[in-house]
PDB file of C-alpha atoms in Angstrom:
ATOM      1  CA  MET A  22      17.874 -34.425  -2.152  1.00 48.00           C
ATOM      2  CA  ILE A  23      14.093 -34.734  -1.737  1.00 50.00           C
ATOM      3  CA  SER A  24      12.310 -37.478  -4.183  1.00 48.00           C
ATOM      4  CA  ASP A  25       8.338 -37.800  -5.932  1.00 51.00           C
ATOM      5  CA  VAL A  26       7.378 -41.242  -6.494  1.00 56.00           C
ATOM      6  CA  HIS A  27      11.287 -42.752  -7.347  1.00 60.00           C
ATOM      7  CA  ASN A  28      11.761 -39.042  -8.982  1.00 59.00           C
ATOM      8  CA  GLY A  29      15.072 -37.125  -8.120  1.00 63.00           C
ATOM      9  CA  VAL A  30      14.121 -33.792  -7.587  1.00 62.00           C
ATOM     10  CA  HIS A  31      17.092 -31.485  -6.847  1.00 65.00           C
ATOM     11  CA  ILE A  32      16.667 -28.021  -5.441  1.00 68.00           C
ATOM     12  CA  GLU A  33      19.262 -25.703  -5.511  1.00 72.00           C
ATOM     13  CA  PHE A  34      18.513 -22.215  -4.486  1.00 68.00           C
ATOM     14  CA  MET A  35      20.878 -19.566  -6.670  1.00 70.00           C
ATOM     15  CA  SER A  36      22.162 -16.515  -4.158  1.00 65.00           C
ATOM     16  CA  THR A  37      25.042 -14.085  -4.342  1.00 66.00           C
ATOM     17  CA  ASN A  38      26.822 -14.358  -0.981  1.00 62.00           C
ATOM     18  CA  LYS A  39      27.450 -11.344   1.274  1.00 59.00           C
ATOM     19  CA  PRO A  40      30.100 -10.882   3.773  1.00 57.00           C
ATOM     20  CA  ASN A  41      29.523 -11.899   7.120  1.00 55.00           C
ATOM     21  CA  VAL A  42      30.389  -9.076   9.414  1.00 57.00           C
ATOM     22  CA  GLY A  43      30.009  -9.660  12.642  1.00 62.00           C
ATOM     23  CA  ILE A  44      28.809  -7.143  15.103  1.00 62.00           C
ATOM     24  CA  GLN A  45      31.199  -6.656  17.915  1.00 71.00           C
ATOM     25  CA  TYR A  46      29.894  -6.902  20.712  1.00 74.00           C
ATOM     26  CA  GLN A  47      33.177  -7.669  22.964  1.00 80.00           C
ATOM     27  CA  SER A  48      34.037  -4.050  21.970  1.00 82.00           C
ATOM     28  CA  PHE A  49      30.484  -2.547  23.030  1.00 81.00           C
ATOM     29  CA  VAL A  50      31.140  -3.645  26.331  1.00 84.00           C
ATOM     30  CA  ASP A  51      34.636  -2.537  26.856  1.00 85.00           C
ATOM     31  CA  ASN A  52      33.401   0.835  26.003  1.00 84.00           C
ATOM     32  CA  LEU A  53      30.687   1.211  27.879  1.00 86.00           C
ATOM     33  CA  ASN A  54      31.524   3.696  31.016  1.00 85.00           C
ATOM     34  CA  ASP A  55      31.400   1.967  34.192  1.00 88.00           C
ATOM     35  CA  THR A  56      32.486   5.349  36.436  1.00 90.00           C
ATOM     36  CA  GLU A  57      29.019   6.598  34.667  1.00 89.00           C
ATOM     37  CA  ILE A  58      27.055   3.096  35.620  1.00 88.00           C
ATOM     38  CA  ASP A  59      28.541   3.387  39.895  1.00 91.00           C
ATOM     39  CA  ASN A  60      27.345   7.206  38.875  1.00 90.00           C
ATOM     40  CA  ILE A  61      23.661   5.524  37.942  1.00 88.00           C
ATOM     41  CA  CYS A  62      23.363   2.805  40.859  1.00 90.00           C
ATOM     42  CA  GLU A  63      24.393   5.214  42.993  1.00 90.00           C
ATOM     43  CA  LYS A  64      21.514   7.636  42.326  1.00 86.00           C
ATOM     44  CA  LEU A  65      19.294   4.436  42.316  1.00 85.00           C
ATOM     45  CA  ASN A  66      20.805   3.253  46.294  1.00 88.00           C
ATOM     46  CA  VAL A  67      20.406   7.386  47.061  1.00 87.00           C
ATOM     47  CA  LEU A  68      16.584   7.119  46.060  1.00 84.00           C
ATOM     48  CA  GLU A  69      13.365   6.711  48.184  1.00 83.00           C
ATOM     49  CA  VAL A  70      10.473   5.507  47.380  1.00 80.00           C
ATOM     50  CA  GLU A  71       8.181   8.661  48.383  1.00 83.00           C
ATOM     51  CA  ASN A  72      10.792  11.285  46.357  1.00 81.00           C
ATOM     52  CA  ILE A  73      10.156   9.698  43.326  1.00 83.00           C
ATOM     53  CA  ASP A  74       8.125  11.089  40.190  1.00 86.00           C
ATOM     54  CA  LYS A  75       8.369  11.671  36.220  1.00 87.00           C
ATOM     55  CA  SER A  76      10.814  13.388  36.256  1.00 88.00           C
ATOM     56  CA  VAL A  77      13.026  11.923  38.788  1.00 86.00           C
ATOM     57  CA  ILE A  78      12.702   8.424  36.336  1.00 86.00           C
ATOM     58  CA  ASN A  79      12.832  10.799  33.244  1.00 89.00           C
ATOM     59  CA  ASN A  80      16.528  11.329  34.256  1.00 89.00           C
ATOM     60  CA  LEU A  81      17.847   7.978  34.803  1.00 87.00           C
ATOM     61  CA  VAL A  82      16.443   6.543  31.601  1.00 89.00           C
ATOM     62  CA  GLU A  83      18.456   9.262  29.641  1.00 91.00           C
ATOM     63  CA  ASP A  84      21.651   8.621  31.366  1.00 90.00           C
ATOM     64  CA  CYS A  85      21.080   4.747  30.936  1.00 89.00           C
ATOM     65  CA  ASN A  86      20.858   5.870  27.236  1.00 89.00           C
ATOM     66  CA  ILE A  87      23.110   8.394  26.547  1.00 90.00           C
ATOM     67  CA  ILE A  88      26.059   5.014  28.525  1.00 89.00           C
ATOM     68  CA  ILE A  89      24.680   2.830  26.255  1.00 88.00           C
ATOM     69  CA  ARG A  90      24.291   5.612  22.928  1.00 88.00           C
ATOM     70  CA  ASP A  91      27.930   6.628  23.792  1.00 89.00           C
ATOM     71  CA  ALA A  92      29.716   2.716  23.601  1.00 87.00           C
ATOM     72  CA  ALA A  93      27.533   1.563  20.333  1.00 85.00           C
ATOM     73  CA  ASP A  94      28.774   4.919  18.753  1.00 84.00           C
ATOM     74  CA  ALA A  95      32.350   3.992  19.900  1.00 84.00           C
ATOM     75  CA  SER A  96      32.208   0.542  19.113  1.00 82.00           C
ATOM     76  CA  GLY A  97      30.941   1.303  15.137  1.00 79.00           C
ATOM     77  CA  LEU A  98      27.549  -0.198  15.149  1.00 77.00           C
ATOM     78  CA  PHE A  99      25.892   3.467  13.966  1.00 74.00           C
ATOM     79  CA  ASN A 100      24.466   2.882  10.890  1.00 72.00           C
ATOM     80  CA  ILE A 101      24.752   6.247   9.065  1.00 70.00           C
ATOM     81  CA  ILE A 102      21.047   6.033   6.999  1.00 68.00           C
ATOM     82  CA  CYS A 103      21.477   9.076   3.750  1.00 65.00           C
ATOM     83  CA  ASN A 104      17.520   9.591   2.524  1.00 62.00           C
ATOM     84  CA  ASN A 105      18.040  11.908  -0.816  1.00 60.00           C
ATOM     85  CA  SER A 106      14.176  12.616  -0.907  1.00 59.00           C
ATOM     86  CA  VAL A 107      13.585  16.016   0.016  1.00 55.00           C
ATOM     87  CA  SER A 108      11.233  16.117   2.949  1.00 54.00           C
ATOM     88  CA  GLY A 109       8.167  17.547   3.533  1.00 55.00           C
ATOM     89  CA  SER A 110       7.784  18.483  -0.661  1.00 57.00           C
ATOM     90  CA  ARG A 111       5.306  14.856  -1.178  1.00 60.00           C
ATOM     91  CA  ARG A 112       4.875  15.689  -4.990  1.00 61.00           C
ATOM     92  CA  LYS A 113       1.059  15.584  -5.317  1.00 64.00           C
ATOM     93  CA  ASN A 114      -0.318  13.754  -8.528  1.00 65.00           C
ATOM     94  CA  LYS A 115      -2.653  16.606 -10.199  1.00 64.00           C
ATOM     95  CA  PRO A 116      -5.261  14.770 -11.993  1.00 62.00           C
ATOM     96  CA  ASN A 117      -5.956  14.397 -15.273  1.00 77.00           C
ATOM     97  CA  LYS A 118      -9.494  15.052 -15.280  1.00 85.00           C
ATOM     98  CA  PRO A 119     -10.371  18.580 -14.480  1.00 86.00           C
ATOM     99  CA  TRP A 120     -14.293  17.193 -13.130  1.00 86.00           C
ATOM    100  CA  PHE A 121     -12.067  15.425 -10.703  1.00 90.00           C
ATOM    101  CA  ASN A 122     -12.505  17.511  -7.721  1.00 90.00           C
ATOM    102  CA  ARG A 123     -11.772  17.182  -3.910  1.00 92.00           C
ATOM    103  CA  GLU A 124     -15.811  15.563  -3.526  1.00 94.00           C
ATOM    104  CA  CYS A 125     -14.326  12.295  -5.631  1.00 93.00           C
ATOM    105  CA  PHE A 126     -11.395  11.990  -4.098  1.00 93.00           C
ATOM    106  CA  VAL A 127     -12.634  10.996  -0.846  1.00 94.00           C
ATOM    107  CA  LYS A 128     -15.749   8.950  -2.364  1.00 95.00           C
ATOM    108  CA  ARG A 129     -12.777   7.369  -3.576  1.00 95.00           C
ATOM    109  CA  LYS A 130     -10.723   7.000  -1.064  1.00 95.00           C
ATOM    110  CA  GLU A 131     -13.847   5.765   1.092  1.00 96.00           C
ATOM    111  CA  TYR A 132     -14.215   3.053  -1.215  1.00 97.00           C
ATOM    112  CA  HIS A 133     -10.774   1.934  -1.379  1.00 96.00           C
ATOM    113  CA  ARG A 134     -10.959   1.603   2.344  1.00 96.00           C
ATOM    114  CA  ALA A 135     -13.984  -0.002   2.277  1.00 96.00           C
ATOM    115  CA  LYS A 136     -12.576  -2.121  -0.539  1.00 95.00           C
ATOM    116  CA  ASN A 137      -9.452  -3.324   1.709  1.00 95.00           C
ATOM    117  CA  TYR A 138     -11.632  -3.826   4.930  1.00 94.00           C
ATOM    118  CA  ASN A 139     -14.076  -6.325   2.581  1.00 94.00           C
ATOM    119  CA  TRP A 140     -10.928  -8.270   1.405  1.00 93.00           C
ATOM    120  CA  ARG A 141      -9.409  -8.467   4.810  1.00 92.00           C
ATOM    121  CA  VAL A 142     -12.725  -9.169   6.586  1.00 90.00           C
ATOM    122  CA  LYS A 143     -15.447 -10.554   4.199  1.00 90.00           C
ATOM    123  CA  THR A 144     -18.351 -10.717   5.894  1.00 93.00           C
ATOM    124  CA  VAL A 145     -21.935  -9.551   4.222  1.00 95.00           C
ATOM    125  CA  GLU A 146     -21.870  -5.864   6.307  1.00 95.00           C
ATOM    126  CA  SER A 147     -18.553  -5.555   4.586  1.00 93.00           C
ATOM    127  CA  LYS A 148     -19.293  -6.401   1.390  1.00 95.00           C
ATOM    128  CA  ASN A 149     -22.812  -4.071   1.742  1.00 96.00           C
ATOM    129  CA  SER A 150     -20.501  -1.718   2.626  1.00 95.00           C
ATOM    130  CA  MET A 151     -18.131  -1.667  -0.510  1.00 95.00           C
ATOM    131  CA  VAL A 152     -21.154  -2.200  -2.871  1.00 96.00           C
ATOM    132  CA  ARG A 153     -22.689   1.854  -1.080  1.00 97.00           C
ATOM    133  CA  CYS A 154     -19.352   2.973  -1.157  1.00 96.00           C
ATOM    134  CA  SER A 155     -18.219   1.635  -4.380  1.00 96.00           C
ATOM    135  CA  LYS A 156     -22.003   3.274  -5.831  1.00 97.00           C
ATOM    136  CA  ALA A 157     -21.787   6.469  -3.953  1.00 97.00           C
ATOM    137  CA  TYR A 158     -17.614   7.414  -5.856  1.00 96.00           C
ATOM    138  CA  LYS A 159     -19.842   6.220  -9.436  1.00 96.00           C
ATOM    139  CA  LYS A 160     -22.582   9.038  -8.578  1.00 96.00           C
ATOM    140  CA  ALA A 161     -20.182  11.598  -7.725  1.00 96.00           C
ATOM    141  CA  LEU A 162     -17.455  10.977 -10.700  1.00 95.00           C
ATOM    142  CA  SER A 163     -21.650  11.360 -13.282  1.00 95.00           C
ATOM    143  CA  GLU A 164     -22.495  14.341 -11.082  1.00 96.00           C
ATOM    144  CA  GLN A 165     -19.241  16.243 -11.073  1.00 95.00           C
ATOM    145  CA  PHE A 166     -18.668  14.909 -14.923  1.00 94.00           C
ATOM    146  CA  ASN A 167     -22.482  15.782 -16.353  1.00 95.00           C
ATOM    147  CA  SER A 168     -21.968  19.582 -14.064  1.00 95.00           C
ATOM    148  CA  TYR A 169     -18.643  19.679 -15.387  1.00 91.00           C
ATOM    149  CA  ARG A 170     -20.272  19.430 -19.671  1.00 90.00           C
ATOM    150  CA  LYS A 171     -23.102  21.091 -19.180  1.00 93.00           C
ATOM    151  CA  ASN A 172     -20.330  24.056 -18.102  1.00 91.00           C
ATOM    152  CA  PHE A 173     -18.224  23.752 -20.900  1.00 85.00           C
ATOM    153  CA  ILE A 174     -21.112  23.674 -23.173  1.00 85.00           C
ATOM    154  CA  LYS A 175     -22.404  26.592 -22.214  1.00 87.00           C
ATOM    155  CA  LYS A 176     -19.049  28.011 -21.498  1.00 84.00           C
ATOM    156  CA  LEU A 177     -18.667  26.915 -25.671  1.00 82.00           C
ATOM    157  CA  ARG A 178     -22.365  28.912 -27.068  1.00 84.00           C
ATOM    158  CA  GLY A 179     -21.229  31.628 -25.169  1.00 83.00           C
ATOM    159  CA  LEU A 180     -17.172  32.331 -26.664  1.00 82.00           C
ATOM    160  CA  ASN A 181     -18.586  30.510 -29.942  1.00 77.00           C
ATOM    161  CA  GLN A 182     -19.804  34.287 -31.347  1.00 80.00           C
ATOM    162  CA  ASN A 183     -18.369  36.676 -29.313  1.00 83.00           C
ATOM    163  CA  ASP A 184     -14.986  35.193 -28.532  1.00 83.00           C
ATOM    164  CA  PRO A 185     -13.672  33.220 -31.988  1.00 81.00           C
ATOM    165  CA  LYS A 186      -9.734  32.647 -30.504  1.00 83.00           C
ATOM    166  CA  SER A 187     -11.006  32.111 -26.853  1.00 82.00           C
ATOM    167  CA  TYR A 188     -13.475  29.339 -28.023  1.00 80.00           C
ATOM    168  CA  TRP A 189     -11.456  27.141 -30.547  1.00 81.00           C
ATOM    169  CA  SER A 190      -8.035  27.829 -27.870  1.00 81.00           C
ATOM    170  CA  LEU A 191     -10.288  26.395 -25.581  1.00 77.00           C
ATOM    171  CA  ILE A 192     -11.741  23.020 -28.055  1.00 77.00           C
ATOM    172  CA  ASN A 193      -8.301  22.389 -28.949  1.00 78.00           C
ATOM    173  CA  ARG A 194      -6.859  22.586 -25.126  1.00 75.00           C
ATOM    174  CA  SER A 195      -9.750  19.403 -24.191  1.00 70.00           C
ATOM    175  CA  CYS A 196      -8.859  17.646 -26.820  1.00 65.00           C
ATOM    176  CA  ASN A 197      -7.882  13.871 -25.804  1.00 51.00           C
ATOM    177  CA  ASN A 198      -4.199  13.520 -25.328  1.00 42.00           C
ATOM    178  CA  MET A 199      -3.689  13.038 -28.982  1.00 46.00           C
ATOM    179  CA  LYS A 200      -2.528  16.884 -28.855  1.00 51.00           C
ATOM    180  CA  GLU A 201      -4.325  17.221 -32.259  1.00 54.00           C
ATOM    181  CA  ASN A 202      -6.006  20.155 -32.747  1.00 53.00           C
ATOM    182  CA  VAL A 203      -9.892  20.027 -33.988  1.00 54.00           C
ATOM    183  CA  VAL A 204      -9.170  21.214 -36.814  1.00 56.00           C
ATOM    184  CA  ASN A 205      -6.246  18.082 -38.423  1.00 64.00           C
ATOM    185  CA  LYS A 206      -8.969  15.748 -37.250  1.00 64.00           C
ATOM    186  CA  VAL A 207     -11.919  16.679 -39.914  1.00 67.00           C
ATOM    187  CA  SER A 208     -11.082  15.562 -43.172  1.00 71.00           C
ATOM    188  CA  LEU A 209     -10.813  18.161 -45.795  1.00 74.00           C
ATOM    189  CA  ASP A 210     -13.691  16.302 -47.934  1.00 77.00           C
ATOM    190  CA  CYS A 211     -15.608  17.292 -45.034  1.00 75.00           C
ATOM    191  CA  PHE A 212     -14.215  20.973 -45.587  1.00 70.00           C
ATOM    192  CA  LEU A 213     -15.077  20.725 -49.142  1.00 78.00           C
ATOM    193  CA  GLU A 214     -18.920  20.081 -48.356  1.00 80.00           C
ATOM    194  CA  HIS A 215     -18.848  23.201 -45.687  1.00 75.00           C
ATOM    195  CA  LEU A 216     -16.896  25.123 -47.870  1.00 78.00           C
ATOM    196  CA  LYS A 217     -19.530  24.554 -50.980  1.00 81.00           C
ATOM    197  CA  LYS A 218     -22.966  24.808 -49.636  1.00 75.00           C
ATOM    198  CA  ASN A 219     -21.968  28.977 -48.427  1.00 64.00           C
TER     199      ASN A 219
END
């Protein structure tokens, strides 16, 4: 019971009880192979300081590890971990923006790294670095977007007279995520006015 100026405060933690399964240390000690331990002790006693090299030490350590691993396995101390994810096949996200290329990705990564560093350190230099990376990232995005728009317009102008089917499919593909065709966005009144002019 904790009180705050004669006002009773009662704190209660609700949690699910899990059975406390104790680790069986005694069975681990009983499962240690005494003959193997004696063999390692004999090897250590026979060793001469002049003849010790890295391979001898690695072999002794490996023998110790085998003894401990076998005892832990016999005692049931190993947990089996099942990993359902497919190893090595991490799916890379495809960016939604066609102008977002490798350069934009690198600049964004640098900006996030500088931002996280500034959040941890909070110095003038880190803030200046973050601002510099932010400007470089925004500049790269702007340049790539503008070049994408110029190329798209150039392609549209070329296809307008030569290949109308490709022209309209390109326009429909470049629409927003609403998946509406450009023709559906134009009102019937606009079509009527256009046809009256011709």
